[in-house]
PDB file of C-alpha atoms in Angstrom:
ATOM      1  CA  ASP H   1       6.416  -5.134   2.118  1.00 60.00           C
ATOM      2  CA  GLY H   2       7.102  -8.816   2.728  1.00 69.00           C
ATOM      3  CA  GLY H   3       4.558 -10.900   4.521  1.00 92.00           C
ATOM      4  CA  ILE H   4       1.978 -13.667   4.452  1.00 96.00           C
ATOM      5  CA  THR H   5      -1.387 -13.218   2.821  1.00 96.00           C
ATOM      6  CA  GLN H   6      -4.328 -15.422   3.685  1.00 96.00           C
ATOM      7  CA  SER H   7      -7.527 -15.254   1.731  1.00 91.00           C
ATOM      8  CA  PRO H   8     -10.384 -14.974   2.101  1.00 91.00           C
ATOM      9  CA  LYS H   9     -10.727 -13.460   5.572  1.00 93.00           C
ATOM     10  CA  TYR H  10     -14.182 -15.005   6.025  1.00 94.00           C
ATOM     11  CA  LEU H  11     -15.436 -18.137   4.286  1.00 94.00           C
ATOM     12  CA  PHE H  12     -18.751 -19.911   4.431  1.00 93.00           C
ATOM     13  CA  ARG H  13     -19.203 -23.497   3.345  1.00 90.00           C
ATOM     14  CA  LYS H  14     -22.152 -25.790   3.041  1.00 91.00           C
ATOM     15  CA  GLU H  15     -21.920 -29.160   4.715  1.00 88.00           C
ATOM     16  CA  GLY H  16     -20.442 -31.790   2.415  1.00 87.00           C
ATOM     17  CA  GLN H  17     -18.440 -29.340   0.325  1.00 91.00           C
ATOM     18  CA  ASN H  18     -14.705 -29.098   0.013  1.00 94.00           C
ATOM     19  CA  VAL H  19     -13.145 -25.653   0.384  1.00 94.00           C
ATOM     20  CA  THR H  20      -9.598 -24.390  -0.191  1.00 95.00           C
ATOM     21  CA  LEU H  21      -7.911 -21.721   1.902  1.00 96.00           C
ATOM     22  CA  SER H  22      -5.131 -19.733   0.301  1.00 96.00           C
ATOM     23  CA  CYS H  23      -1.777 -18.874   1.882  1.00 97.00           C
ATOM     24  CA  GLU H  24       0.913 -16.951  -0.019  1.00 97.00           C
ATOM     25  CA  GLN H  25       4.218 -15.606   1.295  1.00 97.00           C
ATOM     26  CA  ASN H  26       6.842 -13.382  -0.307  1.00 96.00           C
ATOM     27  CA  LEU H  27       9.387 -13.740   2.487  1.00 94.00           C
ATOM     28  CA  ASN H  28      11.391 -16.432   0.669  1.00 93.00           C
ATOM     29  CA  HIS H  29      10.797 -18.728   3.634  1.00 92.00           C
ATOM     30  CA  ASP H  30      11.393 -22.455   3.171  1.00 90.00           C
ATOM     31  CA  ALA H  31       8.965 -23.731   5.801  1.00 92.00           C
ATOM     32  CA  MET H  32       5.212 -23.173   5.954  1.00 94.00           C
ATOM     33  CA  TYR H  33       2.579 -24.292   8.455  1.00 95.00           C
ATOM     34  CA  TRP H  34      -1.177 -24.514   8.915  1.00 97.00           C
ATOM     35  CA  TYR H  35      -2.820 -24.223  12.334  1.00 96.00           C
ATOM     36  CA  ARG H  36      -6.396 -24.447  13.491  1.00 96.00           C
ATOM     37  CA  GLN H  37      -7.764 -22.445  16.422  1.00 95.00           C
ATOM     38  CA  ASP H  38     -11.090 -23.058  18.152  1.00 94.00           C
ATOM     39  CA  PRO H  39     -12.684 -20.433  20.424  1.00 88.00           C
ATOM     40  CA  GLY H  40     -10.746 -19.940  23.652  1.00 85.00           C
ATOM     41  CA  GLN H  41      -8.158 -22.515  22.654  1.00 88.00           C
ATOM     42  CA  GLY H  42      -4.555 -22.468  21.543  1.00 89.00           C
ATOM     43  CA  LEU H  43      -3.350 -23.286  18.043  1.00 92.00           C
ATOM     44  CA  ARG H  44      -3.163 -26.871  16.824  1.00 94.00           C
ATOM     45  CA  LEU H  45      -0.874 -27.954  13.995  1.00 93.00           C
ATOM     46  CA  ILE H  46      -2.600 -29.409  10.913  1.00 96.00           C
ATOM     47  CA  TYR H  47       0.161 -29.759   8.312  1.00 96.00           C
ATOM     48  CA  TYR H  48       3.625 -28.375   7.716  1.00 94.00           C
ATOM     49  CA  SER H  49       6.085 -28.253   4.858  1.00 94.00           C
ATOM     50  CA  GLN H  50       9.817 -27.756   5.119  1.00 90.00           C
ATOM     51  CA  ILE H  51      10.532 -27.702   1.386  1.00 91.00           C
ATOM     52  CA  VAL H  52       8.746 -27.585  -1.945  1.00 94.00           C
ATOM     53  CA  ASN H  53       6.950 -30.825  -2.936  1.00 95.00           C
ATOM     54  CA  ASP H  54       7.188 -32.197   0.583  1.00 94.00           C
ATOM     55  CA  PHE H  55       4.865 -31.918   3.581  1.00 96.00           C
ATOM     56  CA  GLN H  56       4.076 -33.763   6.804  1.00 94.00           C
ATOM     57  CA  LYS H  57       0.989 -34.284   8.931  1.00 95.00           C
ATOM     58  CA  GLY H  58       0.640 -32.411  12.158  1.00 93.00           C
ATOM     59  CA  ASP H  59      -1.484 -33.420  15.113  1.00 92.00           C
ATOM     60  CA  ILE H  60      -4.923 -32.995  13.533  1.00 95.00           C
ATOM     61  CA  ALA H  61      -4.456 -33.741   9.800  1.00 96.00           C
ATOM     62  CA  GLU H  62      -7.550 -35.920   9.358  1.00 96.00           C
ATOM     63  CA  GLY H  63     -10.036 -34.314   6.982  1.00 96.00           C
ATOM     64  CA  TYR H  64      -7.486 -31.876   5.565  1.00 97.00           C
ATOM     65  CA  SER H  65      -5.118 -31.925   2.590  1.00 97.00           C
ATOM     66  CA  VAL H  66      -2.328 -29.643   1.385  1.00 98.00           C
ATOM     67  CA  SER H  67       0.040 -29.144  -1.513  1.00 97.00           C
ATOM     68  CA  ARG H  68       3.371 -27.359  -1.857  1.00 97.00           C
ATOM     69  CA  GLU H  69       4.035 -26.973  -5.563  1.00 97.00           C
ATOM     70  CA  LYS H  70       5.657 -23.551  -5.172  1.00 97.00           C
ATOM     71  CA  LYS H  71       7.803 -22.119  -2.411  1.00 96.00           C
ATOM     72  CA  GLU H  72       5.469 -19.165  -2.056  1.00 97.00           C
ATOM     73  CA  SER H  73       2.193 -21.057  -1.751  1.00 98.00           C
ATOM     74  CA  PHE H  74       0.767 -23.605   0.706  1.00 98.00           C
ATOM     75  CA  PRO H  75      -3.003 -24.003   0.161  1.00 98.00           C
ATOM     76  CA  LEU H  76      -5.119 -25.963   2.620  1.00 97.00           C
ATOM     77  CA  THR H  77      -8.196 -27.916   1.523  1.00 97.00           C
ATOM     78  CA  VAL H  78     -10.820 -28.660   4.123  1.00 96.00           C
ATOM     79  CA  THR H  79     -12.595 -31.758   2.860  1.00 94.00           C
ATOM     80  CA  SER H  80     -16.054 -33.097   3.576  1.00 89.00           C
ATOM     81  CA  ALA H  81     -14.370 -35.702   5.785  1.00 88.00           C
ATOM     82  CA  GLN H  82     -13.585 -33.017   8.367  1.00 89.00           C
ATOM     83  CA  LYS H  83     -16.499 -33.389  10.759  1.00 88.00           C
ATOM     84  CA  ASN H  84     -16.168 -30.096  12.583  1.00 91.00           C
ATOM     85  CA  PRO H  85     -14.531 -27.605  10.205  1.00 93.00           C
ATOM     86  CA  THR H  86     -15.828 -24.374  11.693  1.00 95.00           C
ATOM     87  CA  ALA H  87     -12.715 -22.676  13.115  1.00 96.00           C
ATOM     88  CA  PHE H  88     -10.112 -19.962  12.667  1.00 97.00           C
ATOM     89  CA  TYR H  89      -7.296 -21.096  10.369  1.00 97.00           C
ATOM     90  CA  LEU H  90      -3.830 -19.600  10.550  1.00 97.00           C
ATOM     91  CA  CYS H  91      -0.949 -19.981   8.125  1.00 97.00           C
ATOM     92  CA  ALA H  92       2.663 -19.303   9.095  1.00 95.00           C
ATOM     93  CA  SER H  93       6.091 -19.424   7.531  1.00 94.00           C
ATOM     94  CA  SER H  94       9.660 -19.492   8.760  1.00 90.00           C
ATOM     95  CA  THR H  95      13.149 -19.645   7.386  1.00 81.00           C
ATOM     96  CA  GLY H  96      13.568 -22.927   9.198  1.00 69.00           C
ATOM     97  CA  LEU H  97      15.682 -21.124  11.744  1.00 68.00           C
ATOM     98  CA  GLY H  98      13.968 -19.343  14.582  1.00 68.00           C
ATOM     99  CA  GLY H  99      10.525 -17.846  14.776  1.00 79.00           C
ATOM    100  CA  TYR H 100       7.381 -17.802  12.673  1.00 89.00           C
ATOM    101  CA  THR H 101       5.575 -15.106  10.745  1.00 93.00           C
ATOM    102  CA  PHE H 102       1.809 -15.550  10.791  1.00 95.00           C
ATOM    103  CA  GLY H 103      -0.881 -14.483   8.395  1.00 96.00           C
ATOM    104  CA  SER H 104      -4.033 -12.718   9.551  1.00 95.00           C
ATOM    105  CA  GLY H 105      -6.151 -15.864   9.372  1.00 96.00           C
ATOM    106  CA  THR H 106      -9.279 -17.188   7.662  1.00 96.00           C
ATOM    107  CA  ARG H 107     -12.458 -17.732   9.630  1.00 96.00           C
ATOM    108  CA  LEU H 108     -14.367 -20.691   8.181  1.00 96.00           C
ATOM    109  CA  THR H 109     -17.996 -21.265   9.034  1.00 95.00           C
ATOM    110  CA  VAL H 110     -20.066 -24.243   7.957  1.00 91.00           C
ATOM    111  CA  VAL H 111     -23.670 -23.310   7.250  1.00 86.00           C
TER     112      VAL H 111
ATOM    113  CA  ASP N   1       1.722 -31.479  23.190  1.00 56.00           C
ATOM    114  CA  ALA N   2       2.686 -28.111  24.585  1.00 60.00           C
ATOM    115  CA  LYS N   3       5.734 -28.339  26.818  1.00 84.00           C
ATOM    116  CA  THR N   4       4.912 -25.239  28.818  1.00 93.00           C
ATOM    117  CA  THR N   5       2.587 -24.236  31.656  1.00 94.00           C
ATOM    118  CA  GLN N   6       1.158 -20.725  31.949  1.00 96.00           C
ATOM    119  CA  PRO N   7      -1.507 -19.165  34.181  1.00 97.00           C
ATOM    120  CA  PRO N   8      -4.790 -18.793  32.265  1.00 96.00           C
ATOM    121  CA  SER N   9      -5.190 -15.085  32.984  1.00 97.00           C
ATOM    122  CA  MET N  10      -3.544 -12.072  34.607  1.00 97.00           C
ATOM    123  CA  ASP N  11      -4.479  -8.449  35.215  1.00 97.00           C
ATOM    124  CA  CYS N  12      -2.161  -5.474  35.016  1.00 96.00           C
ATOM    125  CA  ALA N  13      -2.700  -1.753  35.554  1.00 97.00           C
ATOM    126  CA  GLU N  14      -1.917   0.497  32.632  1.00 97.00           C
ATOM    127  CA  GLY N  15       1.595   1.932  32.900  1.00 97.00           C
ATOM    128  CA  ARG N  16       2.805  -0.759  35.251  1.00 97.00           C
ATOM    129  CA  ALA N  17       5.091  -3.644  34.388  1.00 97.00           C
ATOM    130  CA  ALA N  18       3.420  -6.889  33.350  1.00 98.00           C
ATOM    131  CA  ASN N  19       5.312 -10.021  34.377  1.00 98.00           C
ATOM    132  CA  LEU N  20       4.093 -13.175  32.651  1.00 98.00           C
ATOM    133  CA  PRO N  21       5.499 -16.460  33.986  1.00 98.00           C
ATOM    134  CA  CYS N  22       6.067 -19.708  32.108  1.00 97.00           C
ATOM    135  CA  ASN N  23       7.185 -23.097  33.376  1.00 96.00           C
ATOM    136  CA  HIS N  24       9.079 -25.403  31.023  1.00 94.00           C
ATOM    137  CA  SER N  25      10.641 -27.936  33.346  1.00 93.00           C
ATOM    138  CA  THR N  26      11.316 -30.522  30.615  1.00 91.00           C
ATOM    139  CA  ILE N  27      13.183 -28.163  28.299  1.00 91.00           C
ATOM    140  CA  SER N  28      16.195 -29.743  26.605  1.00 88.00           C
ATOM    141  CA  GLY N  29      19.567 -28.154  26.030  1.00 87.00           C
ATOM    142  CA  ASN N  30      18.989 -27.214  22.397  1.00 87.00           C
ATOM    143  CA  GLU N  31      15.496 -25.792  22.829  1.00 89.00           C
ATOM    144  CA  TYR N  32      14.754 -22.103  22.780  1.00 91.00           C
ATOM    145  CA  VAL N  33      12.003 -20.229  24.600  1.00 93.00           C
ATOM    146  CA  TYR N  34       9.787 -18.156  22.312  1.00 92.00           C
ATOM    147  CA  TRP N  35       7.047 -15.697  23.223  1.00 95.00           C
ATOM    148  CA  TYR N  36       4.203 -14.693  20.948  1.00 95.00           C
ATOM    149  CA  ARG N  37       1.042 -12.757  21.547  1.00 96.00           C
ATOM    150  CA  GLN N  38      -2.330 -12.875  19.822  1.00 96.00           C
ATOM    151  CA  ILE N  39      -4.722  -9.985  19.806  1.00 94.00           C
ATOM    152  CA  HIS N  40      -8.295 -11.070  19.281  1.00 86.00           C
ATOM    153  CA  SER N  41      -8.988 -12.557  15.828  1.00 84.00           C
ATOM    154  CA  GLN N  42      -5.501 -11.804  14.494  1.00 91.00           C
ATOM    155  CA  GLY N  43      -2.468 -13.953  13.774  1.00 93.00           C
ATOM    156  CA  PRO N  44       0.079 -14.358  16.574  1.00 93.00           C
ATOM    157  CA  GLN N  45       2.852 -11.787  16.686  1.00 93.00           C
ATOM    158  CA  TYR N  46       6.457 -12.577  17.573  1.00 92.00           C
ATOM    159  CA  ILE N  47       7.735 -10.860  20.707  1.00 95.00           C
ATOM    160  CA  ILE N  48      11.090 -12.294  21.736  1.00 94.00           C
ATOM    161  CA  HIS N  49      13.073 -15.506  22.105  1.00 92.00           C
ATOM    162  CA  GLY N  50      16.102 -16.738  24.040  1.00 93.00           C
ATOM    163  CA  LEU N  51      18.219 -19.752  24.868  1.00 92.00           C
ATOM    164  CA  LYS N  52      20.076 -19.117  28.117  1.00 92.00           C
ATOM    165  CA  ASN N  53      20.769 -15.453  28.549  1.00 89.00           C
ATOM    166  CA  ASN N  54      18.258 -12.753  29.313  1.00 94.00           C
ATOM    167  CA  GLU N  55      17.109 -10.899  26.237  1.00 95.00           C
ATOM    168  CA  THR N  56      15.641  -7.463  25.636  1.00 96.00           C
ATOM    169  CA  ASN N  57      14.170  -5.780  22.595  1.00 95.00           C
ATOM    170  CA  GLU N  58      11.923  -2.823  21.923  1.00 95.00           C
ATOM    171  CA  MET N  59       8.823  -4.765  22.951  1.00 94.00           C
ATOM    172  CA  ALA N  60       9.827  -6.738  26.026  1.00 97.00           C
ATOM    173  CA  SER N  61      12.432  -8.445  28.171  1.00 98.00           C
ATOM    174  CA  LEU N  62      12.823 -12.170  28.647  1.00 98.00           C
ATOM    175  CA  ILE N  63      14.277 -13.494  31.879  1.00 98.00           C
ATOM    176  CA  ILE N  64      15.288 -17.178  31.859  1.00 97.00           C
ATOM    177  CA  THR N  65      16.239 -18.884  35.112  1.00 96.00           C
ATOM    178  CA  GLU N  66      19.691 -20.375  35.412  1.00 95.00           C
ATOM    179  CA  ASP N  67      18.344 -23.947  35.296  1.00 95.00           C
ATOM    180  CA  ARG N  68      16.191 -22.904  32.278  1.00 95.00           C
ATOM    181  CA  LYS N  69      13.109 -24.536  33.780  1.00 95.00           C
ATOM    182  CA  SER N  70      11.115 -21.335  33.813  1.00 96.00           C
ATOM    183  CA  SER N  71      11.048 -17.885  32.288  1.00 97.00           C
ATOM    184  CA  THR N  72       9.279 -14.548  32.642  1.00 98.00           C
ATOM    185  CA  LEU N  73       8.213 -12.153  29.938  1.00 98.00           C
ATOM    186  CA  ILE N  74       8.267  -8.555  31.100  1.00 98.00           C
ATOM    187  CA  LEU N  75       6.337  -5.758  29.408  1.00 97.00           C
ATOM    188  CA  PRO N  76       7.897  -2.758  31.175  1.00 97.00           C
ATOM    189  CA  HIS N  77       5.055  -0.263  30.769  1.00 95.00           C
ATOM    190  CA  ALA N  78       1.852  -2.034  29.795  1.00 97.00           C
ATOM    191  CA  THR N  79      -0.698  -0.186  27.675  1.00 97.00           C
ATOM    192  CA  LEU N  80      -4.292  -1.048  26.825  1.00 97.00           C
ATOM    193  CA  ARG N  81      -3.047  -2.257  23.433  1.00 95.00           C
ATOM    194  CA  ASP N  82      -1.030  -4.963  25.179  1.00 97.00           C
ATOM    195  CA  THR N  83      -4.261  -6.748  26.106  1.00 97.00           C
ATOM    196  CA  ALA N  84      -3.863 -10.103  24.361  1.00 97.00           C
ATOM    197  CA  VAL N  85      -3.209 -13.808  24.849  1.00 97.00           C
ATOM    198  CA  TYR N  86       0.502 -14.452  25.404  1.00 97.00           C
ATOM    199  CA  TYR N  87       1.973 -17.787  24.402  1.00 96.00           C
ATOM    200  CA  CYS N  88       5.206 -19.260  25.731  1.00 95.00           C
ATOM    201  CA  ILE N  89       6.640 -21.907  23.385  1.00 92.00           C
ATOM    202  CA  VAL N  90       9.633 -24.185  23.707  1.00 91.00           C
ATOM    203  CA  SER N  91      11.143 -25.434  20.479  1.00 86.00           C
ATOM    204  CA  GLU N  92      14.333 -26.338  18.727  1.00 80.00           C
ATOM    205  CA  TYR N  93      15.801 -23.694  16.476  1.00 71.00           C
ATOM    206  CA  ASN N  94      16.087 -25.710  13.258  1.00 69.00           C
ATOM    207  CA  PHE N  95      12.913 -26.426  11.292  1.00 63.00           C
ATOM    208  CA  ASN N  96      10.945 -26.224  14.457  1.00 71.00           C
ATOM    209  CA  LYS N  97       7.329 -27.117  15.022  1.00 78.00           C
ATOM    210  CA  PHE N  98       5.614 -24.822  17.455  1.00 84.00           C
ATOM    211  CA  TYR N  99       3.157 -26.341  19.895  1.00 84.00           C
ATOM    212  CA  PHE N 100       0.848 -23.754  21.393  1.00 85.00           C
ATOM    213  CA  GLY N 101      -0.806 -24.222  24.758  1.00 85.00           C
ATOM    214  CA  SER N 102      -3.723 -22.098  25.903  1.00 87.00           C
ATOM    215  CA  GLY N 103      -1.492 -19.154  26.833  1.00 94.00           C
ATOM    216  CA  THR N 104      -2.112 -16.380  29.361  1.00 97.00           C
ATOM    217  CA  LYS N 105      -4.848 -13.816  28.770  1.00 97.00           C
ATOM    218  CA  LEU N 106      -3.376 -10.504  29.896  1.00 98.00           C
ATOM    219  CA  ASN N 107      -5.953  -7.849  30.731  1.00 97.00           C
ATOM    220  CA  VAL N 108      -4.479  -4.363  30.957  1.00 97.00           C
ATOM    221  CA  LYS N 109      -6.854  -2.089  32.851  1.00 96.00           C
ATOM    222  CA  PRO N 110      -6.998   1.714  32.962  1.00 95.00           C
TER     223      PRO N 110
END
């Protein structure tokens, strides 16, 4: 079945460490997105990519980095510069026309 | 910033219709209205979208006012599994960026 896979489901990180969250899709979608969600809040856009080898900052890109070397993959790195990284991270993709398909999310906790 | 306004929470009795309102008074002519829902700790799930006309699918109906400044999502027979946060989003159709507000927490009660 086609879909988006995010891994791992839960991730723990020590302060000062970088960590990379995986997002893979087999839907042949051109566009991919990363969102952050804090408890009781809506989703906020971190980065998005409309095509391979190109991506743009969203509203809260500071402390994060991405790459889009393959159409299927859009990994997100949470760097040590992100001061409050504990959150629920959601990846999505779309054809560029219409709605999104979301992954099941990665819950990152800084310990 | 989110371009929509939704009530923070609503209650609905199981088996009754749930009517979730959304205001989008600044919507432009080429923007669609999308509805998603998020069950706790899962990714949002697409429900329905529309431009001008009312839409219906197996999950819900979407009623858009004639001036397009507001809409209502209708779940015709709510079940306990419909308890979730429902997001109303306004966005263009081509390579759109979705901006999520806080949504409406729908509590379906037995």
